[in-house]
Short mmCIF file of C-alpha atoms in Angstrom, two decimals:
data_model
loop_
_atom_site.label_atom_id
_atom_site.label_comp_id
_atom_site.label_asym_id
_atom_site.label_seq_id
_atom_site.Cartn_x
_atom_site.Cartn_y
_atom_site.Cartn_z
CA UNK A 1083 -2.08 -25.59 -26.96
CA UNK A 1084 -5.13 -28.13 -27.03
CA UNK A 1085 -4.33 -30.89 -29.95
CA UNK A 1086 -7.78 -32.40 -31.30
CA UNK A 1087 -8.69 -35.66 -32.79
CA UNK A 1088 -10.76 -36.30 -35.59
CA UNK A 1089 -14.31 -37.01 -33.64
CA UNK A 1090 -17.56 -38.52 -34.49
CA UNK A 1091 -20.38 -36.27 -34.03
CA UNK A 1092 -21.44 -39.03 -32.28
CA UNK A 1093 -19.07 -39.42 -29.26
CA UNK A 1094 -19.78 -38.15 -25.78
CA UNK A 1095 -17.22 -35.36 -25.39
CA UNK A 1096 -14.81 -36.87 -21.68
CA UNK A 1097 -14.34 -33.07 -21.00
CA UNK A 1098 -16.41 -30.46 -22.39
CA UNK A 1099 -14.47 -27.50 -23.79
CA UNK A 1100 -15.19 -23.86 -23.75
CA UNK A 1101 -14.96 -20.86 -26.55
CA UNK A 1102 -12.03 -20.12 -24.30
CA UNK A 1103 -10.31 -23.39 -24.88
CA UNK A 1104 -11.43 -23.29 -28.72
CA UNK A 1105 -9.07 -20.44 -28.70
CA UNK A 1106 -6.31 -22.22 -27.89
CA UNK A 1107 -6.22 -24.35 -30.51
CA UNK A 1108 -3.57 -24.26 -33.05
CA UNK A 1109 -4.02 -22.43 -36.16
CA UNK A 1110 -2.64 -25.38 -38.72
CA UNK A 1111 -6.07 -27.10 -38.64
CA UNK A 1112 -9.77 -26.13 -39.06
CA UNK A 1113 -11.91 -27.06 -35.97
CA UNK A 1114 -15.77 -27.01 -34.61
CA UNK A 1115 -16.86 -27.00 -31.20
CA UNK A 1116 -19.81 -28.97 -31.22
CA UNK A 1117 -21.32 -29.07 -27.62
CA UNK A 1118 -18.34 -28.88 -25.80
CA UNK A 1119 -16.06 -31.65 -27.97
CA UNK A 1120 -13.46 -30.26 -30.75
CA UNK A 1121 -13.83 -31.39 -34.02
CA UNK A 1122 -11.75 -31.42 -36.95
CA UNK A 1123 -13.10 -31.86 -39.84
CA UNK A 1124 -11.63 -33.21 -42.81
CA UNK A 1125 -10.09 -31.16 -45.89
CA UNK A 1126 -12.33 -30.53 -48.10
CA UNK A 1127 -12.74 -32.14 -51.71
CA UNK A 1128 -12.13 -30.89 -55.05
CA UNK A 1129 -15.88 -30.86 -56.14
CA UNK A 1130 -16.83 -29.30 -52.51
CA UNK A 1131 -14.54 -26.34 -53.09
CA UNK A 1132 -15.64 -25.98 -56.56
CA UNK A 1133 -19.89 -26.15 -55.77
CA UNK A 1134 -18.42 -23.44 -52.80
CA UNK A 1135 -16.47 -21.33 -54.90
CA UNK A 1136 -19.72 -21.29 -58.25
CA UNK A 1137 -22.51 -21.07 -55.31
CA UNK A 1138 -21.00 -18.29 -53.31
CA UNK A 1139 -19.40 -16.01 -56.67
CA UNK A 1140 -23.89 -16.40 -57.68
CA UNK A 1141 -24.49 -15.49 -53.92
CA UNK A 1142 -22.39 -13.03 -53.17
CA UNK A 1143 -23.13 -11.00 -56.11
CA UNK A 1144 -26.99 -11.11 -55.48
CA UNK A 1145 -26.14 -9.66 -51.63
CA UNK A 1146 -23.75 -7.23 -52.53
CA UNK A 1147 -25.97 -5.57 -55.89
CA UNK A 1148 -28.95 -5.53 -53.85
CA UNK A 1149 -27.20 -4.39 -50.35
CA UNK A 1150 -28.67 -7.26 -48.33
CA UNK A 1151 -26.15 -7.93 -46.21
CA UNK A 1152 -22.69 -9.68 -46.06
CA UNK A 1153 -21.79 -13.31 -47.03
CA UNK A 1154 -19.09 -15.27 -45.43
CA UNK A 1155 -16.74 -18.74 -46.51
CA UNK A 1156 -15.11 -21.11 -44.17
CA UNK A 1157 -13.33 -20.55 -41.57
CA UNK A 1158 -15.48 -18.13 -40.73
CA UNK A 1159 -15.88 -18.88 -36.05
CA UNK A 1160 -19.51 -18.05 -35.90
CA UNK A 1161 -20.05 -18.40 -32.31
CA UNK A 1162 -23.60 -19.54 -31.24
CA UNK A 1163 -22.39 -20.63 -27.60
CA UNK A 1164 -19.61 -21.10 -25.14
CA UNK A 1165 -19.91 -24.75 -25.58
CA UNK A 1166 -20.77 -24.32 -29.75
CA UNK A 1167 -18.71 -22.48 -32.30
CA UNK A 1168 -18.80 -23.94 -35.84
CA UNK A 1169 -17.62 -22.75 -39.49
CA UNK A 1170 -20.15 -22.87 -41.94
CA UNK A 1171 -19.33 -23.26 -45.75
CA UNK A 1172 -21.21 -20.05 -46.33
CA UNK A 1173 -23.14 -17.78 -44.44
CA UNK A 1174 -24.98 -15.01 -44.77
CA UNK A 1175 -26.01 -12.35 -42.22
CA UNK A 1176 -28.65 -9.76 -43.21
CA UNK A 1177 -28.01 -5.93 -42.68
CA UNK A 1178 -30.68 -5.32 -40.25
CA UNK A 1179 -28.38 -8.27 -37.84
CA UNK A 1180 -25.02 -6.69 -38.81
CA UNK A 1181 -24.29 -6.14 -35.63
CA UNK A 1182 -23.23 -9.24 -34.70
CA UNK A 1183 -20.79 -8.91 -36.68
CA UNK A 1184 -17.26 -9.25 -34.49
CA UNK A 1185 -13.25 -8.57 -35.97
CA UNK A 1186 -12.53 -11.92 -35.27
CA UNK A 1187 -15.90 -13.88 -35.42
CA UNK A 1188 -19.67 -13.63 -35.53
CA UNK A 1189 -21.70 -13.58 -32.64
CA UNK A 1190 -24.73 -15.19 -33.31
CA UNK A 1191 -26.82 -17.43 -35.70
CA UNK A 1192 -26.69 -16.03 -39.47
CA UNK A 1193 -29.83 -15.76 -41.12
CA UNK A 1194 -29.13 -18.03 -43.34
CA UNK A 1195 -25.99 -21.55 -43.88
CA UNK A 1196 -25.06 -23.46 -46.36
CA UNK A 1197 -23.53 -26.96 -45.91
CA UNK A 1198 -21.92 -28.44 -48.47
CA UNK A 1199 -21.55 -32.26 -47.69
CA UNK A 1200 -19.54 -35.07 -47.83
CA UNK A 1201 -19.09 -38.71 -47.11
CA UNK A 1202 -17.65 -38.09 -43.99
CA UNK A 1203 -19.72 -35.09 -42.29
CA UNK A 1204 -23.06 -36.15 -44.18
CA UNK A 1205 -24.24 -37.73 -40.83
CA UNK A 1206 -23.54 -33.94 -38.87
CA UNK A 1207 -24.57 -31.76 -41.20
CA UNK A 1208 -27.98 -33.57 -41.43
CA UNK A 1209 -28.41 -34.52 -38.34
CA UNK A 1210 -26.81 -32.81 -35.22
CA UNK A 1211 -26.13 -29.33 -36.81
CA UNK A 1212 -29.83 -29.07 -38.20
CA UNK A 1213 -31.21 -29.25 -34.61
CA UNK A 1214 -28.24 -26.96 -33.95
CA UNK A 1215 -29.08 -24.41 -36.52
CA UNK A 1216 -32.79 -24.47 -35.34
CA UNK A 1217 -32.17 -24.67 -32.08
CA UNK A 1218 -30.13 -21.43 -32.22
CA UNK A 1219 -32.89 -19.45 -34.89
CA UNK A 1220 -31.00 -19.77 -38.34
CA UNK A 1221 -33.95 -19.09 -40.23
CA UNK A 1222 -32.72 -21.17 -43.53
CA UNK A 1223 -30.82 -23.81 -43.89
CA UNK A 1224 -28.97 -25.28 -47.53
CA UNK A 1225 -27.84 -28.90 -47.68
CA UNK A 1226 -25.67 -29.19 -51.13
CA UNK A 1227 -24.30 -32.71 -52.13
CA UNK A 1228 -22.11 -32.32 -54.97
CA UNK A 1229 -22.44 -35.94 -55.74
CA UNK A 1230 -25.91 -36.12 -56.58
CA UNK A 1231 -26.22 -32.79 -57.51
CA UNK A 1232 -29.13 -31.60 -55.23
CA UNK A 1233 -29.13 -28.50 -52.47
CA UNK A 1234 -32.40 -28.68 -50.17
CA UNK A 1235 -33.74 -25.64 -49.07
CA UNK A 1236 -34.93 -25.79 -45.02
CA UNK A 1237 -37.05 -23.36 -43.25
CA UNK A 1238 -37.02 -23.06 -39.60
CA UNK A 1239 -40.34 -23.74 -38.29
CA UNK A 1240 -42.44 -24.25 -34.86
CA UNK A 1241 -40.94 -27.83 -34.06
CA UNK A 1242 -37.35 -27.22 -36.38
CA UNK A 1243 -36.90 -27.39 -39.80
CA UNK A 1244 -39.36 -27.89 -42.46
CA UNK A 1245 -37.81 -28.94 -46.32
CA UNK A 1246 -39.36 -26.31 -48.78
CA UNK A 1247 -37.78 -27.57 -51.80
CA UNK A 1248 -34.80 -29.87 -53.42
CA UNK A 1249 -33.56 -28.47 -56.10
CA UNK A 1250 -31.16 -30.73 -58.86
CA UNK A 1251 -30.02 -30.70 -62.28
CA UNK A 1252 -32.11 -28.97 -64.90
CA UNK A 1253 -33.84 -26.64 -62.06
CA UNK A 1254 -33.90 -23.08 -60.72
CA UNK A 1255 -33.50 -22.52 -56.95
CA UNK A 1256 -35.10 -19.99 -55.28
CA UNK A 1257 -34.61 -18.72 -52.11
CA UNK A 1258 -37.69 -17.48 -49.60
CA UNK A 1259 -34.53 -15.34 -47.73
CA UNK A 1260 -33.31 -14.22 -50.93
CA UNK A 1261 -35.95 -12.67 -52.99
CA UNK A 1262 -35.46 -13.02 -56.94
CA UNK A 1263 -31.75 -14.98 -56.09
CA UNK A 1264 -31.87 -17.67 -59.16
CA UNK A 1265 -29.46 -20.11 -59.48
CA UNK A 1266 -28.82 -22.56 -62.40
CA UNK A 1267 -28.06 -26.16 -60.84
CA UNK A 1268 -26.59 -27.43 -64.56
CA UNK A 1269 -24.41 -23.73 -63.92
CA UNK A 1270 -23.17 -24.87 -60.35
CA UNK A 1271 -22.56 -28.33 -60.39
CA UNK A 1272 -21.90 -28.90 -64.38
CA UNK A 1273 -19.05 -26.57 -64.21
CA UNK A 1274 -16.29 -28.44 -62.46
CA UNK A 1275 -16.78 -30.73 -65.75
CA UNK A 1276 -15.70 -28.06 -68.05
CA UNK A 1277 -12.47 -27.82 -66.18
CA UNK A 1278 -11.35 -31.66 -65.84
CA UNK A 1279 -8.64 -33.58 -67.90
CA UNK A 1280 -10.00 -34.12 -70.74
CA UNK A 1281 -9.17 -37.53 -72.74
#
């Protein structure tokens, strides 16, 4: 079985691994294959699984009462190449593009990713796995940081992604993929304080 470091998204990979060796990794830990290196990423926090758990209950609703599609959670493999398999907070895939669809992964770029970030894969999800996503035709792109509150909506155009909008505390978002979606900010990101120890 291959045994992966933690990795910047920032060092050369000294052998560059395959789907094929992705699979034999063990099944105790969460990896990415970004560009041939193995990644493991770090657990997520408590505020990350709570902005996941709020945004994709509101999401997941939307898709399933208006029969849009399907939406996924980490560790979902969505596998965009050999050399490039990664697991996406959420994901959705639109029913016309069903088909790529797989039992054990997805086979293709979704339509649409969410990131949700953190201190220590702020740096990938901003910078290597947007060109990723565009490179590869995910047609909208969320970046969520729970710590100040804000998800950034990015639309793959011509030369990558373009920002439409930053949404934050005391806004609506809106979603160009997700016609009539509306989420609440103060609902998402305010409700992890309703459930803390309390003084």
């Amino acid at each position: 079985m291959l045994r992966a470091e933690p990795v910047s998204q920032n060092s050369p990979a000294t052998t560059r691994l395959t789907y094929e060796d992705y699979l034999k990794t063990p099944d105790d830990e969460r990896y990415e294959l970004l560009d041939g290196a193995l990644i493991v990423p770090p657990a997520p926090n408590t505020a990350h699984q709570s902005v996941q758990a709020e945004l994709g209950w509101r999401m997941a609703r939307f898709i399933r009462e208006g029969g849009l599609g399907h939406l996924f959670f980490a560790p979902t493999d969505v596998v965009l190449s050999r050399t490039d398999v990664v697991q996406p907070d959420l994901l959705f895939i639109s029913s016309q593009r069903a088909h790529i669809i797989a039992p054990a992964n997805i086979q293709g770029a979704p339509d649409l990713i969410v990131e949700i970030r953190s201190e220590s894969t702020a740096e990938r999800d901003e910078s290597f796995k947007r060109q990723l996503y565009a490179n590869f035709g995910v047609k909208e792109y969320w970046l969520v940081d729970p710590e100040a509150a804000t998800i950034s909506i990015l639309l793959l155009g011509e030369y990558g992604y373009d920002e439409a909008a930053t949404y934050t505390l005391g806004q609506t978002l809106t979603s160009p993929m997700l016609d009539g979606l509306l989420i609440n900010l103060d609902d998402l990101f305010l409700v992890r304080d309703s459930t803390g120890p309390t003084s």
